[in-house]
Amino acid sequence: MKKYKKLYRIAGLMLAGTLLLALVTTSTYAADSQKKTVDPLPSWNEGATKSALIDFVEAVTKKGSKDYVEPAARIATFDNDGTLWVEAPMYTQMLLAIDRVKALAPQHPEWKTTQPFKAVLEGDMETVGASGAKGVMEIVLATHSGMTAAEFEKTVTDWLATHKHPKFNRLYTECIYQPQLELLAYLRANGFKTFIVSGGGVAFMRPFTEKAYGIPPEQVVGSSVVTEFQIKEGKPELIRQPKMGFNNDKAGKPVGIYQHIGRRPILAFGNSDSDMQMIEYTMAGEGRRMGLFVHHTDAEREYAYDRKSHIGTLDKALDEAKKNGWIIVDMKKEWKKVFPDLK
Amino acid sequence: MKKYKKLYRIAGLMLAGTLLLALVTTSTYAADSQKKTVDPLPSWNEGATKSALIDFVEAVTKKGSKDYVEPAARIATFDNDGTLWVEAPMYTQMLLAIDRVKALAPQHPEWKTTQPFKAVLEGDMETVGASGAKGVMEIVLATHSGMTAAEFEKTVTDWLATHKHPKFNRLYTECIYQPQLELLAYLRANGFKTFIVSGGGVAFMRPFTEKAYGIPPEQVVGSSVVTEFQIKEGKPELIRQPKMGFNNDKAGKPVGIYQHIGRRPILAFGNSDSDMQMIEYTMAGEGRRMGLFVHHTDAEREYAYDRKSHIGTLDKALDEAKKNGWIIVDMKKEWKKVFPDLK
């Protein structure tokens, strides 16, 4: 009787082993076949750009390839406004600033008679626009400083959770480009570290980039105001000052990359002439590289603008792209879908 | 005959399955028992600090624990000089600067008669010291600017590969603390992201931190000179300017953490009063936190200095540690071993 029990146990163990083996074999096979058939960029139409992206990623990740790049050096940088999310009809950060001027107006009676604040309060956006970069900077500094880091973060988070884009009737953080989400994920799955390198405020972007794009705060490079550490009533605080710190735009982008990341990207993606220096810096490194610009050509699904736009201007880069091997991504033609579905 | 073949194949498959099962069971068991017995910090002597470190890591990583912290928020920051590597008898970066003054002297005949350069060239370190922070800054700017980013990186790499510490007769990048290497690895194995936050130059540290500490360039926060992007003869270049940019020391450390990392650390490790603000900022956050200082008490194996030192000064922090729950790590008592073995 005892002997039989032992035999039964051995048989049972062997059966379990066989099932396990079958399971392992099947799942390995499934993973293999999946690898070959799943499209990593389903929202990109078939064509030259999609092929170039996949070809690039395969070349730099394949061991033994002449273009192979060590995982640590696989740095990809993306502009934010107009490259990862909608920047029209106005930068989202500027919309927040305008709302903050209105909210803070009772504490600033002088704004009723001082430009550009007077124009903001009167909704006279033409005068605001005419105040130029200096006026915009005044509005940004007045609304982005004079509070702790934590207070500003809360202001941004609350605003983004409650304001929708007028054309798309969805939260601004939902006006993000589905093809770019797929590209970011595809790059990360292939060992890339993905960064945002934007002229926008770093403290404005960080509260939403992880949830929206899977990019953590420490991988966001942007403009900043001077910030001071103070101990107030025994509590250490970071106080945002009404003074511009680093301007991470145009020629500031490669500098921001140097100071923050400390390595040259091998892929960079922008959408306007303000991204040219980042792309130039990226392309000037050794080995295989890739530089791309989103071209906003889709008035129906998004917006159409380029050369003489008051939004983002894609002009010089459009002319020089071919000569420099930069890829211009025609949104209308190359993106099967613009925004992610909402749950 | 065919029937037998099939039976044999089934039996063979069952046998293979059994072996696989046995293998899986054994290795799972081995991994389990290893987990329980391997000391993650072998170069730390048993005692309050080692227990506190392990207790902290277990508390913040155990799901369901009241102290649990999401992996993304497990940020640990370490000072460099005196915390991760030797800073005595002088900061390594200063030694490089002094050597560079000597190397560049032929191109600067005026240095023969201008302080503090004259003193450097004459080896009169007392006069250099008497020139104070202003003199040191002049020496640093003169030797850390006026070249491209790539040129400066090469200068640092070449110098570090060829200069040895006079007391330890090993490369400066080998004068790193074995107990801290173990702590960094232990934190990373538990989902932490480890950063350097140093008053030293970010461009000076980045060429060696990955190899020495496993910390990639983008996780190094430090001081910087103003840098400009220029296109020279058609080639995009980053040119280091003779102008101080950000000073990532003392009250600059929490600001550097805010601008660069964008999240408050939950563990910070320093060794001097210059690290106090970083530790205060770290400890002031919500939830469980840990702040530590290396106390250089080991004149034999390393150096002994604290209150009135011309190296790193640990004075106020030493007095206030107990009140604030900061841990003072007595090098002589708590570190079983100071430096890693050389291959």
XYZ file of C-alpha atoms in Angstrom:
686
model
C 0.000 0.000 0.000
C 2.797 2.399 1.013
C 4.708 1.530 -2.147
C 1.729 2.386 -4.322
C 1.252 5.721 -2.596
C 4.828 6.608 -3.393
C 4.318 5.613 -7.016
C 1.187 7.704 -7.231
C 3.073 10.670 -5.802
C 5.870 10.262 -8.317
C 3.363 9.986 -11.152
C 1.561 13.078 -9.877
C 4.799 15.011 -9.694
C 5.708 13.963 -13.221
C 2.307 15.029 -14.490
C 2.677 18.427 -12.803
C 6.114 18.747 -14.321
C 4.793 17.966 -17.766
C 2.053 20.537 -17.448
C 4.590 23.116 -16.321
C 6.816 22.295 -19.265
C 3.903 22.601 -21.661
C 2.998 25.937 -20.128
C 6.536 27.282 -20.403
C 6.846 26.097 -24.007
C 3.530 27.623 -25.016
C 4.160 30.986 -23.402
C 7.670 31.270 -24.841
C 6.236 30.553 -28.242
C 3.484 33.118 -27.725
C 5.973 35.786 -26.638
C 8.118 35.068 -29.674
C 5.324 35.323 -32.156
C 4.007 38.445 -30.425
C 7.405 40.104 -30.763
C 7.199 39.632 -34.493
C 3.697 40.835 -35.108
C 2.780 43.606 -32.663
C 3.014 47.104 -34.157
C 4.799 49.362 -31.641
C 3.428 52.517 -33.305
C -0.190 51.720 -34.249
C -1.240 55.385 -34.479
C 1.468 56.173 -37.023
C 0.485 55.544 -40.635
C 2.786 53.307 -42.609
C 5.329 55.400 -44.484
C 8.814 56.856 -44.482
C 8.736 58.394 -40.969
C 7.375 55.322 -39.215
C 9.873 53.108 -41.028
C 12.714 55.496 -40.182
C 11.773 55.483 -36.473
C 11.624 51.697 -36.256
C 14.772 51.320 -38.337
C 16.608 53.754 -36.052
C 15.546 52.018 -32.843
C 16.452 48.600 -34.213
C 19.859 49.813 -35.424
C 20.930 51.426 -32.141
C 19.695 48.533 -29.984
C 20.988 45.560 -31.971
C 24.195 44.244 -30.440
C 26.899 43.986 -33.033
C 25.264 46.580 -35.284
C 27.658 49.327 -36.405
C 25.121 51.819 -35.040
C 24.790 50.107 -31.632
C 24.462 52.500 -28.677
C 24.896 51.433 -25.036
C 21.582 51.663 -23.121
C 22.986 54.393 -20.824
C 23.593 56.664 -23.827
C 20.128 56.177 -25.316
C 18.862 59.648 -24.429
C 15.788 60.994 -26.238
C 14.545 64.561 -25.725
C 11.126 65.927 -26.615
C 9.884 69.478 -26.664
C 6.484 69.748 -24.930
C 4.233 72.506 -26.406
C 3.184 71.446 -29.895
C 5.331 68.311 -29.778
C 3.713 66.268 -26.999
C 0.534 68.282 -26.418
C -1.533 71.005 -28.068
C -0.080 74.528 -27.958
C -2.891 76.273 -29.853
C -4.656 78.635 -29.713
C -2.276 79.632 -26.881
C 0.287 77.976 -24.591
C -1.574 76.293 -21.734
C 0.817 77.860 -19.238
C -0.150 81.324 -20.538
C -3.838 80.504 -20.057
C -3.097 79.588 -16.452
C -1.154 82.850 -16.021
C -4.084 84.876 -17.372
C -6.486 83.140 -14.992
C -4.090 83.810 -12.129
C -3.940 87.528 -12.975
C -7.729 87.614 -12.670
C -7.685 85.633 -9.418
C -4.943 87.778 -7.860
C -6.329 91.131 -9.092
C -8.093 92.028 -5.801
C -4.669 91.960 -4.063
C -3.189 94.122 -6.850
C -5.401 97.213 -7.350
C -2.536 98.795 -9.341
C -3.097 96.239 -12.121
C -6.287 98.086 -13.119
C -4.152 100.855 -14.539
C -0.846 99.091 -15.358
C -0.096 97.291 -18.624
C -0.022 94.483 -19.539
C -2.190 93.571 -16.516
C -4.925 96.080 -17.410
C -5.298 94.448 -20.829
C -5.429 90.949 -19.313
C -8.204 92.026 -16.911
C -10.126 93.631 -19.776
C -9.704 90.550 -21.973
C -7.888 92.682 -24.552
C -5.554 89.986 -25.843
C -4.371 92.141 -28.732
C -2.743 94.598 -26.333
C -1.334 91.697 -24.305
C 0.196 90.312 -27.502
C 1.561 93.749 -28.412
C 3.355 93.907 -25.047
C 5.713 91.285 -26.517
C 8.124 89.013 -24.707
C 8.658 91.613 -21.982
C 4.946 91.852 -21.221
C 4.510 88.091 -21.234
C 7.476 87.738 -18.857
C 5.888 90.280 -16.478
C 2.642 88.306 -16.460
C 4.441 85.008 -15.925
C 6.649 86.309 -13.103
C 3.737 88.014 -11.319
C 1.724 84.793 -11.331
C 4.466 82.183 -10.912
C 6.301 83.649 -7.920
C 5.722 84.920 -4.416
C 4.657 81.519 -3.129
C 6.243 78.297 -1.925
C 7.103 75.502 -4.332
C 4.310 73.391 -2.838
C 1.733 76.186 -3.212
C 2.608 76.667 -6.876
C 2.387 72.931 -7.506
C -1.107 72.892 -5.998
C -2.197 75.864 -8.124
C -1.077 74.063 -11.290
C -2.612 70.733 -10.317
C -5.963 72.304 -9.395
C -6.104 74.407 -12.565
C -5.288 71.500 -14.870
C -7.895 69.312 -13.172
C -10.677 71.849 -13.821
C -10.016 73.523 -17.186
C -10.822 72.111 -20.596
C -9.580 72.962 -24.060
C -12.253 75.009 -25.906
C -11.944 73.167 -29.210
C -11.546 69.606 -27.949
C -13.628 69.815 -24.788
C -11.192 67.685 -22.854
C -8.698 68.489 -20.087
C -5.470 70.050 -21.357
C -3.591 67.028 -20.017
C -5.776 64.920 -22.324
C -4.871 67.030 -25.375
C -1.726 64.949 -25.745
C -0.684 63.191 -28.922
C -1.381 59.464 -29.031
C 1.360 58.775 -31.646
C 3.923 60.432 -29.363
C 2.751 58.417 -26.333
C 3.393 55.300 -28.400
C 6.795 56.557 -29.492
C 7.804 57.403 -25.895
C 6.745 53.949 -24.719
C 8.489 52.267 -27.658
C 11.731 54.121 -26.921
C 11.569 53.251 -23.205
C 10.852 49.603 -24.006
C 14.097 49.701 -25.985
C 16.194 51.039 -23.136
C 15.912 54.749 -23.886
C 15.575 57.333 -21.143
C 12.984 59.880 -22.289
C 13.235 63.554 -21.304
C 11.166 66.660 -21.879
C 13.225 69.724 -22.875
C 10.838 72.661 -23.089
C 10.843 76.437 -22.989
C 7.895 76.103 -20.598
C 8.281 76.330 -16.843
C 9.755 73.206 -15.306
C 7.566 73.640 -12.203
C 4.489 74.004 -14.404
C 5.168 70.750 -16.256
C 6.313 68.440 -13.488
C 2.940 68.027 -11.777
C 1.469 66.289 -14.853
C 4.254 64.763 -16.963
C 4.470 61.453 -15.146
C 0.760 60.722 -15.443
C 0.391 62.156 -18.958
C 3.579 60.860 -20.599
C 5.232 58.476 -18.141
C 8.075 60.982 -17.725
C 9.076 61.515 -14.074
C 9.772 65.037 -12.693
C 13.543 64.532 -12.676
C 13.460 63.928 -16.448
C 11.804 67.264 -17.188
C 14.085 70.157 -18.204
C 12.519 73.593 -18.520
C 12.693 77.274 -17.717
C 12.694 78.351 -14.093
C 12.394 81.311 -11.762
C 15.063 82.004 -9.155
C 14.091 80.122 -6.007
C 15.302 80.683 -2.455
C 15.561 78.364 0.513
C 14.334 79.995 3.716
C 13.447 78.782 7.178
C 10.120 80.426 8.031
C 8.837 79.922 11.584
C 11.102 76.917 11.930
C 9.862 75.362 8.693
C 12.193 75.010 5.695
C 10.530 76.436 2.586
C 11.421 77.007 -1.051
C 10.147 80.443 -2.088
C 9.710 81.245 -5.780
C 11.118 84.710 -6.561
C 9.833 87.208 -9.168
C 13.042 86.888 -11.146
C 13.766 84.837 -14.228
C 16.290 82.075 -13.624
C 17.154 79.913 -16.619
C 15.467 80.385 -20.000
C 15.382 76.917 -21.528
C 14.422 77.987 -25.036
C 16.183 78.177 -28.409
C 19.971 78.268 -27.735
C 19.047 77.609 -24.078
C 17.890 74.082 -24.931
C 21.300 72.515 -25.611
C 22.604 74.370 -22.547
C 19.740 73.013 -20.424
C 20.491 69.528 -21.736
C 24.171 69.939 -20.806
C 23.493 71.290 -17.317
C 20.689 68.893 -16.483
C 21.262 65.663 -18.375
C 24.979 65.895 -19.056
C 24.784 63.712 -22.156
C 23.951 64.537 -25.743
C 20.658 63.020 -26.936
C 20.694 60.603 -29.862
C 17.094 61.444 -30.798
C 15.351 64.803 -30.440
C 11.825 65.822 -31.399
C 10.513 69.368 -31.652
C 7.965 71.322 -33.639
C 9.233 74.855 -34.165
C 12.259 76.985 -34.956
C 12.780 77.263 -31.176
C 13.784 73.600 -31.238
C 16.390 74.011 -33.991
C 19.367 74.362 -31.654
C 18.359 71.240 -29.717
C 18.129 69.297 -32.973
C 21.426 70.740 -34.266
C 23.181 69.799 -31.023
C 21.689 66.301 -31.143
C 22.618 65.682 -34.772
C 26.187 66.985 -34.356
C 27.221 64.078 -32.106
C 29.014 61.000 -33.346
C 27.229 57.867 -34.490
C 23.687 57.447 -35.689
C 21.200 60.145 -34.724
C 17.683 61.313 -35.451
C 16.034 64.743 -35.400
C 12.327 65.333 -36.038
C 9.796 68.172 -36.143
C 6.016 67.882 -35.876
C 4.440 69.900 -38.685
C 0.941 71.065 -37.692
C -0.957 70.483 -40.930
C -4.264 69.242 -39.622
C -6.794 72.075 -39.252
C -9.612 69.617 -38.785
C -8.304 67.176 -36.179
C -5.929 69.683 -34.521
C -4.565 72.957 -35.978
C -2.690 74.027 -39.098
C 0.096 76.596 -38.745
C 3.757 77.022 -39.617
C 5.658 79.902 -41.188
C 3.939 83.060 -39.995
C 2.208 81.808 -36.924
C 1.651 83.631 -33.634
C 1.693 80.188 -32.001
C 4.782 78.091 -32.777
C 6.740 79.129 -35.856
C 8.102 76.396 -38.095
C 9.840 78.347 -40.832
C 13.625 78.216 -41.019
C 13.639 74.577 -39.865
C 11.192 73.717 -42.642
C 13.580 75.169 -45.227
C 16.691 73.580 -43.789
C 15.298 70.164 -42.933
C 16.236 68.337 -46.119
C 19.784 69.676 -46.197
C 20.352 68.607 -42.590
C 18.566 65.265 -42.646
C 15.846 66.403 -40.253
C 12.500 64.656 -40.581
C 9.369 66.775 -40.924
C 6.358 64.869 -39.610
C 3.204 65.878 -41.455
C 0.530 65.439 -38.799
C -2.374 65.086 -41.212
C -0.642 62.522 -43.353
C 1.362 60.559 -40.813
C -0.793 60.361 -37.708
C -3.654 57.872 -37.919
C -5.056 59.264 -34.724
C -4.233 62.487 -32.854
C -5.510 62.116 -29.286
C -5.888 59.106 -26.985
C -9.365 57.731 -26.371
C -10.854 58.794 -23.071
C -11.948 56.162 -20.603
C 6.040 0.191 -33.011
C 4.627 3.658 -33.674
C 2.566 3.370 -30.500
C 5.679 2.625 -28.434
C 7.555 5.555 -29.921
C 4.752 7.828 -28.850
C 4.801 6.358 -25.355
C 8.560 6.842 -25.129
C 8.191 10.429 -26.216
C 5.529 11.062 -23.598
C 7.679 9.437 -20.926
C 10.650 11.513 -22.029
C 8.637 14.683 -21.928
C 7.352 13.801 -18.431
C 10.882 13.163 -17.244
C 12.087 16.489 -18.654
C 9.119 18.161 -16.970
C 9.990 16.603 -13.644
C 13.597 17.734 -13.878
C 12.458 21.258 -14.717
C 10.084 21.251 -11.775
C 12.862 20.064 -9.474
C 15.132 22.793 -10.801
C 12.536 25.507 -10.316
C 11.780 24.326 -6.774
C 15.443 24.189 -5.816
C 16.356 27.594 -7.180
C 13.323 29.251 -5.593
C 14.368 27.753 -2.289
C 17.949 28.951 -2.772
C 16.841 32.495 -3.596
C 14.611 32.514 -0.526
C 17.263 31.394 1.879
C 19.774 33.814 0.332
C 17.378 36.702 0.855
C 17.361 35.964 4.538
C 21.066 35.601 5.121
C 23.015 37.982 2.873
C 24.178 41.150 4.651
C 23.469 44.121 2.339
C 25.959 46.329 4.216
C 28.951 44.093 5.041
C 31.372 47.016 5.538
C 29.153 48.614 8.167
C 29.744 47.367 11.720
C 26.710 46.079 13.556
C 25.185 48.875 15.618
C 22.552 51.587 15.774
C 23.275 53.215 12.389
C 23.360 50.001 10.383
C 20.147 48.826 12.064
C 18.508 52.193 11.451
C 19.412 52.108 7.744
C 18.052 48.590 7.235
C 14.989 49.342 9.319
C 14.297 52.476 7.264
C 14.644 50.719 3.908
C 12.438 47.830 5.039
C 9.768 50.201 6.396
C 9.478 52.345 3.267
C 9.494 49.384 0.873
C 7.105 47.009 2.644
C 3.665 47.200 1.064
C 1.014 47.839 3.661
C 3.528 49.387 6.075
C 2.383 52.754 7.450
C 5.728 54.135 6.242
C 5.410 52.706 2.718
C 6.708 54.999 -0.054
C 5.950 54.464 -3.754
C 9.112 53.522 -5.717
C 8.935 56.754 -7.773
C 9.242 58.833 -4.583
C 12.221 56.910 -3.201
C 14.756 59.650 -3.841
C 18.086 59.528 -1.974
C 20.647 62.343 -2.226
C 24.312 62.160 -1.285
C 26.863 64.924 -0.981
C 30.120 63.961 -2.749
C 33.247 65.472 -1.102
C 33.741 63.823 2.290
C 30.531 61.801 1.949
C 31.246 59.510 -1.001
C 34.977 60.139 -1.465
C 37.933 61.692 0.362
C 37.993 65.504 0.529
C 41.240 65.841 2.523
C 43.783 67.314 2.533
C 42.038 69.371 -0.192
C 39.074 69.049 -2.555
C 40.159 67.002 -5.561
C 38.615 69.572 -7.881
C 40.858 72.265 -6.335
C 43.930 70.095 -6.937
C 42.944 69.829 -10.582
C 42.449 73.612 -10.741
C 45.924 74.208 -9.289
C 47.481 71.853 -11.824
C 45.605 73.616 -14.594
C 46.931 77.026 -13.467
C 50.446 75.614 -13.819
C 49.664 74.092 -17.214
C 48.024 77.258 -18.552
C 50.603 79.677 -17.094
C 52.620 80.047 -20.344
C 49.482 81.463 -22.015
C 48.951 83.842 -19.057
C 52.178 85.745 -18.374
C 50.159 88.182 -16.221
C 49.621 85.409 -13.646
C 53.274 85.739 -12.563
C 52.375 89.026 -10.900
C 48.643 88.657 -10.182
C 47.206 87.053 -7.041
C 45.987 84.461 -6.343
C 47.671 82.972 -9.457
C 51.144 84.120 -8.427
C 50.801 82.229 -5.144
C 49.568 79.094 -6.929
C 52.567 79.162 -9.274
C 54.928 79.654 -6.321
C 53.281 76.828 -4.359
C 52.423 79.305 -1.600
C 49.192 77.660 -0.480
C 48.921 79.888 2.582
C 48.439 82.960 0.391
C 46.019 81.020 -1.825
C 44.032 80.115 1.290
C 44.127 83.729 2.476
C 42.572 84.834 -0.847
C 39.359 83.258 0.474
C 36.262 82.275 -1.471
C 36.839 85.087 -3.974
C 40.356 83.873 -4.768
C 39.256 80.265 -5.061
C 36.450 81.300 -7.404
C 38.944 83.174 -9.606
C 41.138 80.080 -9.823
C 38.179 77.821 -10.589
C 36.717 80.106 -13.264
C 40.094 80.637 -14.948
C 40.665 76.897 -15.218
C 37.116 75.622 -15.796
C 36.057 77.927 -18.635
C 37.149 79.131 -22.035
C 36.805 75.704 -23.586
C 34.100 73.472 -25.017
C 32.161 71.071 -22.827
C 33.918 68.148 -24.524
C 37.369 69.649 -23.968
C 36.711 70.161 -20.273
C 35.423 66.600 -19.940
C 38.636 65.302 -21.508
C 40.776 67.426 -19.172
C 38.991 65.976 -16.128
C 39.098 62.397 -17.385
C 42.802 62.578 -18.234
C 43.724 64.208 -14.903
C 41.772 61.686 -12.829
C 43.343 58.787 -14.730
C 46.878 59.957 -13.940
C 46.895 61.492 -10.439
C 47.021 59.613 -7.149
C 46.144 60.614 -3.615
C 49.392 61.288 -1.666
C 48.323 59.461 1.484
C 46.571 56.458 -0.030
C 48.613 56.082 -3.199
C 45.571 55.238 -5.275
C 43.641 57.188 -7.917
C 41.278 59.783 -6.469
C 38.378 57.865 -8.013
C 39.507 54.892 -5.910
C 39.460 56.952 -2.694
C 35.740 56.261 -2.440
C 34.038 54.811 0.607
C 33.203 51.108 0.418
C 30.374 51.356 3.014
C 28.711 54.067 0.904
C 29.036 52.000 -2.282
C 27.177 49.237 -0.458
C 24.533 51.659 0.796
C 23.985 53.109 -2.707
C 23.630 49.615 -4.182
C 21.307 48.542 -1.345
C 19.078 51.576 -1.893
C 18.942 51.008 -5.669
C 18.142 47.314 -5.155
C 15.173 48.550 -3.128
C 13.807 50.814 -5.842
C 15.535 54.042 -4.798
C 16.915 56.484 -7.342
C 20.278 57.710 -6.028
C 21.514 61.247 -6.737
C 24.649 63.228 -5.948
C 23.954 66.758 -4.683
C 27.294 68.484 -4.285
C 28.798 71.962 -4.072
C 31.394 70.661 -6.530
C 31.193 71.304 -10.246
C 28.636 69.166 -12.025
C 30.867 68.947 -15.118
C 33.800 67.891 -12.936
C 31.859 65.025 -11.325
C 29.942 63.584 -14.268
C 32.907 62.000 -16.057
C 33.511 59.595 -13.134
C 30.318 59.133 -11.094
C 28.846 56.325 -13.172
C 31.949 54.167 -12.986
C 32.795 55.055 -9.387
C 29.337 55.015 -7.796
C 26.908 53.667 -10.404
C 25.301 57.132 -10.579
C 24.642 58.301 -14.178
C 25.415 61.905 -15.271
C 21.759 62.938 -15.257
C 21.545 62.061 -11.543
C 24.376 64.397 -10.564
C 23.409 67.857 -9.284
C 26.205 70.359 -8.729
C 27.521 73.870 -9.253
C 27.990 75.136 -12.784
C 29.473 77.910 -14.876
C 27.358 79.800 -17.384
C 27.543 77.924 -20.674
C 26.707 79.203 -24.154
C 25.610 77.422 -27.291
C 27.425 78.673 -30.374
C 27.817 77.489 -33.932
C 31.534 77.726 -34.721
C 32.563 77.052 -38.295
C 29.295 75.238 -38.857
C 29.772 73.053 -35.778
C 27.448 73.423 -32.770
C 29.492 73.815 -29.589
C 28.842 74.417 -25.895
C 31.356 76.960 -24.623
C 32.011 77.244 -20.880
C 32.080 80.911 -19.825
C 34.212 82.490 -17.056
C 31.096 83.320 -15.053
C 29.581 81.476 -12.117
C 26.176 79.986 -12.900
C 24.486 78.129 -10.061
C 26.168 77.636 -6.693
C 24.846 74.304 -5.443
C 26.094 74.622 -1.870
C 24.493 75.235 1.546
C 21.064 76.868 0.931
C 21.704 76.191 -2.779
C 21.374 72.434 -2.221
C 17.603 72.299 -1.615
C 17.185 74.756 -4.496
C 19.316 72.548 -6.760
C 17.212 69.554 -5.721
C 14.022 71.467 -6.550
C 15.236 72.701 -9.935
C 16.876 69.464 -11.001
C 15.036 66.589 -9.351
C 11.696 68.225 -8.604
C 10.969 65.903 -5.694
C 11.997 66.042 -2.056
C 14.408 63.251 -1.057
C 13.382 60.824 1.688
C 16.996 60.094 2.613
C 19.933 62.512 2.500
C 23.553 61.968 3.473
C 26.148 64.681 3.999
C 29.238 65.309 6.086
C 29.462 69.012 6.906
C 27.521 72.092 7.900
C 27.218 72.841 4.165
C 24.835 69.880 3.962
C 22.554 71.072 6.773
C 20.005 72.758 4.521
C 19.729 69.654 2.332
C 19.115 67.531 5.422
C 16.639 70.052 6.887
C 14.707 70.139 3.609
C 14.696 66.339 3.420
C 13.534 65.863 7.006
C 10.762 68.499 6.755
C 8.712 66.435 4.319
C 5.826 64.216 5.324
C 6.229 60.547 6.198
C 9.280 58.679 7.309
C 12.647 60.241 6.492
C 16.321 59.850 7.262
C 19.196 62.338 7.452
C 22.820 61.373 8.074
C 26.272 62.942 8.345
C 29.636 61.202 8.002
C 31.828 62.217 10.950
C 35.514 61.993 9.984
C 36.982 60.448 13.147
C 39.540 58.108 11.676
C 42.993 59.740 11.506
C 44.606 56.408 10.807
C 42.506 54.886 8.048
C 41.345 58.250 6.606
C 41.350 61.665 8.348
C 39.993 63.157 11.566
C 38.444 66.634 11.462
C 35.266 68.387 12.413
C 34.644 71.669 14.246
C 37.482 73.964 13.285
C 38.623 72.387 10.103
C 39.909 74.074 6.957
C 38.531 71.058 5.058
C 34.866 70.311 5.717
C 33.430 71.795 8.896
C 31.051 69.665 10.922
C 30.183 71.922 13.841
C 26.647 73.281 14.065
C 25.212 70.054 12.624
C 27.082 68.085 15.293
C 25.425 70.157 18.033
C 21.958 70.047 16.529
C 21.902 66.432 15.363
C 20.279 64.893 18.424
C 17.532 67.503 18.666
C 16.648 67.029 14.994
C 16.962 63.252 14.775
C 19.951 63.413 12.415
C 22.323 60.467 12.551
C 26.029 61.142 13.003
C 28.058 58.304 11.494
C 31.329 57.842 13.379
C 33.652 56.596 10.641
C 36.146 54.940 12.973
C 33.491 53.101 14.941
C 30.911 52.299 12.296
C 32.872 51.504 9.145
C 34.523 48.079 9.125
C 36.406 49.041 6.015
C 36.953 52.458 4.431
C 38.036 51.892 0.800
C 37.219 49.178 -1.723
C 39.884 46.570 -2.486
C 41.740 47.213 -5.705
C 41.758 44.573 -8.386
